[in-house]
XYZ file of C-alpha atoms in Angstrom:
655
model
C 150.029 142.623 -81.683
C 152.843 144.972 -80.697
C 153.547 145.753 -84.346
C 149.876 146.676 -84.882
C 149.785 148.884 -81.821
C 153.051 150.566 -82.980
C 151.593 151.306 -86.398
C 148.442 152.697 -84.861
C 150.140 155.178 -82.556
C 152.652 156.247 -85.195
C 149.840 157.083 -87.622
C 146.968 158.142 -85.409
C 149.239 160.081 -83.033
C 152.033 161.546 -85.178
C 153.109 163.629 -82.182
C 150.704 163.846 -79.281
C 152.356 166.934 -77.858
C 150.868 170.335 -78.914
C 151.737 171.977 -82.223
C 153.609 174.681 -80.365
C 156.105 172.122 -79.082
C 156.525 170.761 -82.585
C 157.385 174.232 -83.834
C 159.744 174.908 -80.926
C 161.560 171.604 -81.559
C 161.858 172.392 -85.263
C 163.439 175.779 -84.492
C 165.853 174.412 -81.882
C 166.910 171.387 -83.925
C 167.227 173.605 -86.980
C 169.973 175.587 -85.222
C 172.037 172.412 -85.436
C 171.112 171.652 -89.001
C 168.645 169.005 -87.947
C 164.933 168.335 -87.925
C 162.716 165.672 -86.421
C 163.196 163.439 -89.447
C 167.008 163.644 -89.580
C 167.667 163.609 -85.825
C 167.622 159.846 -85.575
C 170.026 156.988 -84.966
C 171.854 155.605 -87.964
C 170.106 152.284 -88.712
C 173.321 150.520 -89.835
C 175.239 151.445 -86.713
C 172.265 150.640 -84.500
C 171.781 147.200 -86.066
C 175.487 146.463 -85.724
C 175.693 147.195 -82.014
C 172.237 146.215 -80.730
C 171.937 142.501 -80.033
C 169.529 140.500 -77.934
C 166.391 138.431 -77.810
C 162.779 139.596 -77.206
C 163.371 143.109 -78.541
C 160.102 144.991 -78.250
C 158.961 146.425 -81.616
C 157.876 149.631 -79.870
C 161.449 150.241 -78.838
C 162.593 149.663 -82.422
C 159.925 152.050 -83.724
C 160.879 154.782 -81.292
C 164.586 154.307 -82.028
C 163.787 155.131 -85.637
C 161.540 158.036 -84.638
C 162.713 159.395 -81.251
C 160.480 162.426 -81.384
C 157.440 160.132 -81.282
C 158.302 159.243 -77.660
C 155.829 161.718 -76.117
C 153.206 160.470 -78.536
C 153.667 156.876 -77.521
C 153.475 157.704 -73.843
C 150.352 159.803 -74.368
C 148.625 156.721 -75.722
C 149.627 154.661 -72.672
C 148.582 157.509 -70.379
C 145.221 157.688 -72.117
C 144.740 153.953 -71.674
C 145.394 154.328 -67.950
C 142.765 157.065 -67.682
C 140.178 155.088 -69.622
C 140.770 151.998 -67.491
C 139.826 153.762 -64.244
C 137.827 151.251 -62.203
C 138.204 148.531 -64.822
C 141.238 146.292 -64.105
C 140.700 144.073 -67.120
C 141.091 147.095 -69.387
C 144.401 148.023 -67.748
C 145.516 144.411 -68.179
C 144.547 144.542 -71.835
C 146.511 147.752 -72.321
C 149.546 146.249 -70.659
C 149.279 143.069 -72.654
C 149.449 144.964 -75.941
C 152.917 146.128 -74.860
C 154.127 142.506 -74.594
C 154.517 139.710 -77.146
C 151.128 138.297 -76.065
C 148.630 141.096 -76.446
C 144.862 140.630 -76.435
C 141.678 142.551 -75.820
C 139.037 140.252 -74.402
C 136.321 142.860 -74.015
C 136.282 143.896 -77.688
C 132.919 142.202 -78.275
C 131.437 142.540 -74.787
C 132.010 142.318 -71.040
C 133.883 139.073 -70.300
C 132.177 138.767 -66.912
C 128.601 138.945 -68.256
C 128.069 135.231 -68.950
C 129.114 134.277 -65.427
C 126.856 136.847 -63.762
C 123.913 135.790 -65.924
C 124.303 132.090 -65.235
C 124.678 132.584 -61.492
C 121.745 134.896 -60.558
C 121.596 134.214 -56.780
C 123.192 132.406 -53.888
C 121.580 129.061 -54.762
C 123.917 128.921 -57.748
C 126.734 127.933 -55.462
C 125.376 124.412 -55.024
C 125.232 123.947 -58.781
C 128.817 125.185 -59.195
C 130.044 122.856 -56.456
C 128.532 119.964 -58.313
C 130.298 121.113 -61.521
C 133.551 121.047 -59.609
C 132.713 117.615 -58.215
C 132.026 116.321 -61.713
C 135.429 117.664 -62.800
C 137.116 115.853 -59.903
C 137.961 119.112 -58.112
C 135.794 118.565 -55.005
C 135.554 115.494 -52.831
C 133.376 114.896 -49.781
C 130.478 116.949 -48.525
C 130.853 120.739 -48.181
C 130.058 122.551 -44.975
C 126.520 123.810 -44.438
C 125.909 127.245 -46.022
C 123.080 128.058 -43.629
C 124.357 131.310 -42.261
C 126.314 132.478 -45.311
C 124.767 135.607 -46.848
C 123.185 134.996 -50.227
C 125.270 137.728 -51.865
C 128.525 136.195 -50.659
C 127.490 132.753 -51.967
C 126.592 134.294 -55.328
C 129.945 136.085 -55.564
C 131.833 132.841 -54.866
C 129.716 130.943 -57.417
C 130.464 133.523 -60.086
C 134.190 133.463 -59.436
C 134.356 129.665 -59.291
C 132.437 129.451 -62.587
C 134.760 131.920 -64.265
C 137.907 130.190 -62.997
C 136.657 126.817 -64.305
C 136.131 128.375 -67.739
C 139.638 129.882 -67.753
C 141.390 126.635 -66.834
C 141.522 125.543 -70.441
C 143.541 128.650 -71.304
C 145.913 127.962 -68.430
C 146.344 124.394 -69.666
C 147.135 125.694 -73.138
C 149.784 127.990 -71.657
C 151.588 125.148 -69.887
C 150.518 122.303 -72.126
C 153.230 119.927 -70.936
C 153.145 119.765 -67.082
C 156.625 118.174 -66.905
C 158.188 120.936 -69.009
C 156.250 123.531 -67.082
C 157.555 122.202 -63.758
C 161.074 122.295 -65.110
C 160.672 125.855 -66.310
C 159.295 126.852 -62.939
C 162.234 125.252 -61.144
C 164.790 126.951 -63.425
C 163.050 130.296 -63.094
C 162.947 129.964 -59.323
C 166.718 129.278 -59.424
C 167.220 132.379 -61.609
C 168.812 130.388 -64.456
C 167.959 133.340 -66.734
C 170.810 135.402 -65.219
C 173.278 133.422 -67.291
C 175.627 132.045 -64.636
C 175.437 128.556 -66.137
C 175.213 128.468 -69.978
C 173.667 124.984 -70.041
C 170.935 125.890 -67.562
C 170.323 129.160 -69.309
C 169.951 127.381 -72.660
C 167.457 124.955 -71.178
C 165.533 127.741 -69.516
C 165.434 129.790 -72.736
C 164.129 126.873 -74.839
C 161.357 126.242 -72.317
C 160.501 129.919 -72.087
C 160.243 130.194 -75.895
C 157.800 127.286 -76.018
C 155.465 128.725 -73.417
C 152.358 130.405 -74.858
C 151.774 133.159 -72.364
C 149.058 134.771 -74.482
C 146.491 132.229 -73.292
C 147.081 132.978 -69.618
C 147.045 136.719 -70.183
C 143.690 136.374 -71.945
C 142.395 134.327 -69.060
C 143.535 136.943 -66.598
C 141.475 139.633 -68.328
C 138.299 137.572 -68.036
C 139.002 136.763 -64.396
C 139.908 140.398 -63.625
C 136.624 141.583 -65.130
C 134.727 139.050 -63.079
C 136.509 139.908 -59.840
C 135.643 143.519 -60.493
C 132.017 142.622 -61.276
C 131.443 140.843 -57.979
C 132.803 143.693 -55.874
C 129.391 145.419 -55.499
C 127.810 142.036 -54.794
C 130.235 141.429 -51.933
C 129.691 144.986 -50.700
C 125.937 144.345 -50.374
C 126.353 141.171 -48.300
C 125.379 141.078 -44.594
C 127.639 139.835 -41.854
C 127.596 136.175 -40.781
C 128.700 136.616 -37.172
C 131.716 134.901 -35.722
C 131.951 132.218 -38.348
C 133.892 130.992 -41.380
C 132.626 128.873 -44.294
C 135.211 126.791 -46.119
C 135.170 124.553 -49.175
C 138.221 122.421 -49.970
C 139.051 122.014 -53.670
C 142.028 120.707 -55.548
C 142.782 124.312 -56.501
C 142.872 125.409 -52.872
C 140.304 126.457 -50.277
C 137.314 128.683 -50.953
C 136.670 130.804 -47.830
C 133.922 133.200 -46.776
C 134.660 134.788 -43.410
C 132.925 137.255 -41.150
C 133.625 140.780 -39.978
C 135.852 139.820 -37.058
C 139.618 139.814 -36.932
C 140.864 136.929 -39.028
C 144.338 135.528 -39.704
C 144.546 133.738 -43.035
C 147.467 131.888 -44.510
C 147.089 132.346 -48.281
C 149.356 129.444 -49.288
C 146.574 126.995 -50.051
C 143.748 129.392 -50.865
C 141.776 129.663 -54.079
C 139.119 132.289 -53.234
C 138.757 134.379 -50.082
C 135.827 136.722 -49.380
C 136.220 138.722 -46.187
C 133.288 140.827 -45.081
C 135.058 143.091 -42.592
C 137.375 143.433 -39.645
C 141.075 144.173 -39.223
C 142.506 141.064 -40.831
C 145.963 139.623 -41.389
C 146.927 137.729 -44.572
C 150.277 136.006 -44.832
C 152.171 134.455 -47.694
C 151.007 133.955 -51.246
C 148.814 131.376 -52.935
C 150.612 128.416 -54.481
C 147.709 127.668 -56.796
C 147.248 128.496 -60.448
C 144.488 130.970 -59.693
C 143.622 132.939 -56.590
C 141.622 135.950 -55.472
C 141.090 137.819 -52.224
C 138.352 140.407 -51.820
C 138.433 142.198 -48.450
C 135.447 144.472 -47.898
C 136.662 146.670 -45.068
C 139.062 147.047 -42.122
C 142.611 148.111 -41.488
C 144.246 144.995 -42.870
C 147.791 143.640 -43.045
C 149.199 141.664 -45.984
C 152.518 140.146 -45.023
C 155.110 137.676 -46.208
C 155.103 136.319 -42.651
C 153.716 137.505 -39.345
C 157.071 138.781 -38.128
C 156.876 141.797 -40.456
C 153.729 143.294 -38.990
C 155.671 145.581 -36.693
C 158.966 145.692 -38.587
C 159.986 147.317 -41.820
C 161.445 145.101 -44.548
C 164.747 146.956 -44.273
C 164.940 145.882 -40.623
C 163.993 142.218 -41.213
C 166.744 139.649 -40.707
C 164.979 137.197 -43.038
C 164.492 139.495 -45.982
C 167.177 137.971 -48.221
C 165.976 134.422 -47.461
C 162.417 135.344 -48.582
C 163.516 137.144 -51.747
C 162.437 134.379 -54.160
C 159.288 133.370 -52.320
C 155.709 134.382 -53.137
C 153.760 136.929 -51.168
C 150.239 138.276 -51.627
C 149.142 139.132 -55.209
C 152.018 137.355 -56.973
C 151.192 135.491 -60.131
C 153.976 132.918 -60.442
C 153.067 130.530 -63.229
C 149.464 131.554 -62.701
C 147.318 134.486 -61.744
C 146.682 136.127 -58.404
C 144.403 138.998 -57.461
C 143.916 140.960 -54.259
C 141.212 143.618 -53.880
C 140.991 145.681 -50.673
C 138.017 148.018 -50.565
C 138.407 150.127 -47.454
C 140.749 150.876 -44.600
C 144.254 152.057 -43.864
C 146.170 148.927 -44.861
C 149.679 147.634 -44.473
C 151.304 145.747 -47.367
C 154.683 144.448 -46.270
C 156.566 141.582 -47.783
C 160.142 140.440 -48.217
C 158.704 137.928 -50.691
C 157.571 138.984 -54.146
C 154.045 140.288 -54.505
C 151.616 143.174 -54.505
C 151.156 143.086 -58.284
C 153.962 140.835 -59.459
C 153.824 138.581 -62.476
C 156.499 136.005 -63.455
C 155.177 133.732 -66.147
C 151.912 134.940 -64.779
C 149.727 137.885 -63.831
C 149.519 139.576 -60.422
C 147.122 142.400 -59.644
C 146.659 144.372 -56.425
C 143.825 146.892 -56.250
C 143.357 149.083 -53.162
C 140.256 151.247 -53.411
C 140.783 153.706 -50.568
C 142.682 154.476 -47.381
C 146.035 155.785 -46.252
C 148.199 152.755 -47.004
C 151.791 151.653 -46.507
C 153.457 149.464 -49.121
C 156.793 148.028 -48.072
C 158.469 145.421 -50.258
C 161.907 143.996 -51.062
C 162.174 143.046 -54.758
C 160.059 142.258 -57.813
C 156.971 143.837 -56.333
C 154.540 146.758 -56.557
C 154.166 146.467 -60.269
C 156.697 143.972 -61.711
C 156.528 141.841 -64.828
C 158.863 139.196 -66.267
C 157.215 137.111 -68.987
C 154.068 138.392 -67.465
C 152.232 141.409 -66.109
C 152.226 142.863 -62.584
C 149.980 145.796 -61.686
C 149.595 147.645 -58.387
C 146.768 150.144 -58.450
C 145.711 152.472 -55.617
C 142.596 154.526 -56.214
C 142.648 157.009 -53.338
C 144.561 158.043 -50.240
C 147.958 159.438 -49.375
C 150.212 156.415 -49.498
C 153.777 155.430 -48.914
C 155.593 152.997 -51.203
C 158.952 151.368 -50.423
C 161.097 148.913 -52.391
C 164.694 147.866 -52.524
C 165.015 146.961 -56.206
C 162.977 146.041 -59.280
C 159.635 147.403 -58.371
C 157.255 150.365 -58.300
C 156.787 149.811 -62.013
C 159.562 147.573 -63.349
C 159.276 145.558 -66.576
C 161.797 142.905 -67.441
C 161.918 140.675 -70.497
C 158.506 140.164 -72.184
C 156.904 141.809 -69.193
C 155.107 144.912 -68.027
C 155.226 146.253 -64.477
C 152.874 149.063 -63.615
C 152.300 151.049 -60.457
C 149.301 153.381 -60.783
C 148.264 155.758 -57.987
C 145.235 157.824 -58.889
C 144.877 160.195 -55.921
C 146.694 161.484 -52.868
C 149.988 162.979 -51.671
C 152.274 160.004 -52.030
C 155.832 159.064 -51.183
C 157.898 156.645 -53.265
C 161.162 155.392 -51.876
C 163.665 153.007 -53.401
C 165.873 152.024 -50.461
C 169.332 153.596 -50.785
C 170.748 153.437 -47.252
C 170.680 149.696 -46.533
C 172.839 148.463 -49.405
C 171.660 144.935 -50.286
C 171.907 145.533 -54.057
C 174.976 147.668 -54.636
C 175.136 149.305 -58.040
C 178.107 148.710 -60.381
C 178.017 152.458 -61.025
C 178.470 153.318 -57.355
C 178.961 150.858 -54.478
C 177.609 153.516 -52.116
C 174.113 153.167 -53.631
C 171.655 150.454 -54.562
C 170.674 149.600 -58.083
C 167.046 150.630 -57.726
C 165.532 149.704 -61.130
C 162.335 151.235 -59.887
C 159.770 153.999 -60.283
C 159.201 153.359 -63.975
C 162.045 151.152 -65.149
C 162.465 148.915 -68.216
C 165.222 146.424 -67.440
C 166.966 143.956 -69.756
C 169.507 141.256 -68.929
C 172.837 142.066 -70.547
C 174.841 138.997 -71.430
C 176.820 140.138 -74.482
C 180.001 140.038 -72.421
C 179.147 136.527 -71.163
C 177.919 134.420 -74.062
C 175.845 136.771 -76.229
C 172.277 135.721 -75.474
C 171.120 139.003 -73.947
C 167.433 139.455 -73.071
C 165.782 142.751 -74.011
C 163.994 144.631 -71.291
C 160.249 145.034 -70.967
C 158.242 148.114 -69.975
C 157.890 149.574 -66.507
C 155.565 152.500 -65.623
C 154.820 154.586 -62.559
C 151.833 156.827 -63.074
C 150.711 159.218 -60.326
C 147.663 161.247 -61.308
C 147.139 163.671 -58.466
C 148.842 165.125 -55.402
C 152.104 166.555 -54.117
C 154.478 163.617 -54.323
C 158.001 162.681 -53.353
C 160.256 160.323 -55.292
C 163.557 159.040 -53.848
C 165.906 156.452 -55.364
C 169.471 155.377 -55.989
C 170.746 154.210 -59.375
C 168.377 153.555 -62.333
C 164.988 155.031 -61.431
C 162.273 157.581 -62.164
C 161.730 156.908 -65.829
C 164.739 154.892 -66.869
C 165.569 152.211 -69.408
C 168.380 149.677 -69.573
C 169.297 147.222 -72.309
C 166.431 147.680 -74.749
C 163.941 148.307 -71.956
C 161.387 151.182 -71.802
C 160.687 152.927 -68.493
C 158.355 155.805 -67.867
C 157.214 157.997 -64.944
C 154.186 160.235 -65.432
C 153.131 162.660 -62.703
C 149.999 164.489 -63.768
C 149.609 167.097 -61.119
C 151.071 168.597 -57.927
C 154.242 170.110 -56.510
C 156.643 167.147 -56.632
C 160.173 166.383 -55.528
C 162.479 164.027 -57.386
C 165.763 162.733 -55.993
C 168.027 160.176 -57.647
C 171.739 159.442 -57.998
C 172.697 158.019 -61.415
C 170.552 157.140 -64.428
C 167.439 158.821 -63.175
C 164.685 161.247 -64.137
C 164.369 160.424 -67.839
C 167.606 158.561 -68.617
C 168.600 155.394 -70.424
C 171.528 153.200 -71.360
C 172.147 150.649 -74.108
C 169.394 150.856 -76.754
C 166.760 151.737 -74.182
C 164.242 154.512 -73.497
C 163.770 156.408 -70.292
C 160.972 158.979 -70.025
C 159.770 161.303 -67.272
C 156.750 163.561 -67.816
C 155.530 165.962 -65.174
C 152.508 167.928 -66.394
C 152.090 170.660 -63.748
C 153.228 172.075 -60.434
C 156.275 173.717 -58.923
C 158.671 170.777 -58.918
C 162.186 170.146 -57.682
C 164.611 167.765 -59.351
C 167.939 166.604 -57.945
C 170.373 164.304 -59.796
C 173.317 163.629 -57.556
C 176.077 162.179 -59.679
C 175.569 161.373 -63.342
C 173.139 160.724 -66.246
C 169.972 162.457 -65.087
C 167.182 164.753 -66.282
C 167.141 163.839 -69.919
C 170.309 161.854 -70.586
C 170.885 159.115 -73.138
C 173.839 156.694 -73.414
C 174.669 154.192 -76.179
C 171.893 154.493 -78.737
C 169.373 155.268 -76.000
C 166.763 157.985 -75.573
C 166.603 159.819 -72.249
C 163.715 162.280 -72.211
C 162.429 164.664 -69.589
C 159.256 166.626 -70.449
C 158.144 169.203 -67.873
C 154.781 170.781 -68.611
C 154.800 173.888 -66.445
C 155.443 175.463 -63.087
C 158.322 177.290 -61.432
C 160.752 174.411 -61.210
C 164.186 173.880 -59.721
C 166.801 171.548 -61.228
C 170.089 170.421 -59.747
C 172.235 168.137 -61.893
C 175.788 166.928 -62.113
C 177.616 165.479 -65.106
C 175.584 164.413 -68.123
C 172.352 166.143 -67.196
C 169.605 168.409 -68.469
C 169.744 167.300 -72.062
C 172.972 165.295 -72.492
C 174.082 162.690 -74.990
C 176.876 160.190 -74.623
C 178.133 157.368 -76.939
C 175.477 157.986 -79.587
C 172.757 158.519 -77.065
C 170.042 161.144 -77.218
C 169.446 163.267 -74.155
C 166.354 165.469 -74.490
C 165.212 167.988 -71.911
C 162.168 170.183 -72.421
C 160.573 172.601 -69.936
C 157.466 174.173 -71.471
C 156.751 177.060 -69.100
C 157.599 178.740 -65.810
C 160.359 180.709 -64.121
C 162.914 177.991 -63.554
C 166.238 177.644 -61.712
C 168.956 175.460 -63.167
C 172.170 174.444 -61.356
C 174.563 172.041 -63.046
C 178.156 170.962 -62.706
C 180.250 169.281 -65.354
C 180.767 170.118 -69.039
C 178.185 167.818 -70.690
C 175.076 169.530 -69.385
C 172.354 171.844 -70.599
C 172.268 170.722 -74.214
C 175.620 169.084 -74.919
C 176.968 165.804 -76.193
C 180.237 163.978 -75.769
C 182.347 163.230 -78.803
C 182.390 159.664 -80.098
C 185.677 157.866 -80.906
C 187.093 158.439 -84.319
C 187.557 155.497 -86.672
C 184.537 153.517 -85.493
C 181.137 152.837 -86.938
C 179.744 155.055 -84.195
C 180.856 158.103 -86.203
C 178.038 157.383 -88.638
C 175.382 157.945 -85.997
C 174.372 161.169 -84.256
C 174.989 161.807 -80.577
C 172.631 164.505 -79.388
C 172.042 166.680 -76.340
C 169.099 169.006 -76.517
C 168.003 171.545 -73.879
C 164.810 173.467 -74.650
C 163.119 175.923 -72.282
C 160.084 177.429 -73.973
C 158.793 180.110 -71.662
C 159.640 182.013 -68.492
C 162.406 183.989 -66.884
C 165.054 181.473 -65.957
C 168.170 181.473 -63.794
C 171.294 179.437 -64.524
C 174.294 178.439 -62.428
C 176.474 176.269 -64.595
C 180.186 177.244 -64.479
C 181.162 174.748 -67.195
C 178.324 175.873 -69.493
C 178.863 179.645 -69.866
C 176.413 179.773 -72.752
C 173.496 178.901 -70.436
C 171.500 182.056 -69.856
C 167.943 183.354 -69.925
C 166.986 183.870 -73.579
C 170.310 182.254 -74.525
C 170.978 180.095 -77.544
C 173.937 177.891 -78.298
C 174.933 175.217 -80.742
C 177.895 172.955 -80.038
C 178.904 170.892 -83.081
C 181.556 168.183 -82.907
C 181.721 167.649 -86.636
C 184.475 165.038 -86.519
C 182.410 162.724 -84.352
C 178.803 163.522 -85.221
C 178.007 164.851 -81.766
C 175.773 167.919 -81.461
C 174.626 169.924 -78.513
C 171.792 172.463 -78.606
C 170.877 174.936 -75.863
C 167.738 176.911 -76.577
C 166.008 179.199 -74.031
C 163.194 181.042 -75.748
């Protein structure tokens, strides 16, 4: 499926950027004796150095055609726009970027059969009997006398859909004993390679797991959850009461508009009709959904975090591997919150987190706070995690691996459609110190594709997945430590797209369109007067070790502050590409390998066969430069630095 998608975008979208950019690139590259066909990695050298399992074919395609990178991201961006209000379409788009892609709505709406066969509230009794016949319900259910007809119908539709999807779940984990063992090894993080025997066992089990079935089921269930939202919205209140049905897949709950406290651990379906509610923990069942109609609600890993930030919680490290709300861990979990200023705070994993599963959080409106520790807010590892916020000025916080982080065979996606938002990857409380700088956390957030490097251990490295952060409207702030804001590591692909607004970006090392080790990092900001700050190294269009680091700024009077290896810088056969299309911009950079430059590669190695490229291209505007180690940088300036002995080329081009 990935191969097909790759072929489609390479042919249908030869370069999605405007023709004027194509021409400008041709002129700038031509100054160095290159063009978009010759400015590529040497395939022999790349094949020699790049090793690992689960390499994404899209990464391979872009490595052979780096200038297609904006075209690829334009396709993903278009999919996000098309999927507005349709979670199953976003899941389908994400799935096509994994080894288990599918498109369940190709021939029709997956939810339609379940809506048609459950036309009113009386359908619930029939569905309960279906569950009883399947051995999933025992005993007599509570009276439904005061439950609104619309709420009963919504539950019936969801139960019917879940029952139909169970066969796909069973096909995913066809051997329960092996599935339990894989779950235990994954929970113990055997994939990190500390024990070769446990890693080998984990890998064999992972390879034999057919995730495509579960991802297909998640699309059907997502479409059905979305379809019952207006039905739930039309339901009346039931007073101070709760209706509950016990099943072997967890409890089905319909509760009133008062303040409720619900432990999600043993829940299957929860419909809440209003009130300021509190939800704690995450469901332990193979399938779960929460639909909360209104209220200023709290979703927590435990009650102690209601008045305390995760960074201040003494139990945060103990909860790191647990499940919080909207985490699909060997299953699928959905949370939909329709209205209210909500609090999402969890030291456990959640809020759109999928590990051998699918997790989806959809918040429709309100000024919300998202505060998580790890593997949350759009995280995927052998699965898909999506966090989508439709409206409101929100605040997002994470320590590491979130806000759009995709690990092996996974996609993590954070999508905020409207509002002035703040994104923070914690960099003061140092729980995850970076190897690059012990004074900063390894963020792996805000659009990060992250692979597990084990070539220096025993050679079975795991290629990264895809992580995206898309913000479509508003004046936004992005803050992070190391590896963030459109970054890729070890064959991963990470992207940050900000469509509009005056935005501020702050990162330390490997940020703002940067990548290392056969990866791709991409940052695209379409409009607004933006400010970029890269504190130490490898930022703002910087590529290291056969990687592509790409920053594409669409317009506005922007300010850039970078240090070493920034603003179009290549290192160790990496491609660093920086393009600012318009505006009166200010550039400040320290260090020699900045503003369209590349470091020489060692002589006498295979690396000499492959290009190392740093490209700086400013298309329009009156620009100001302060770069003492790059005296060629000037408004309307042009420079070509050619290290012929090593194959390294630097190009500075201000038109």
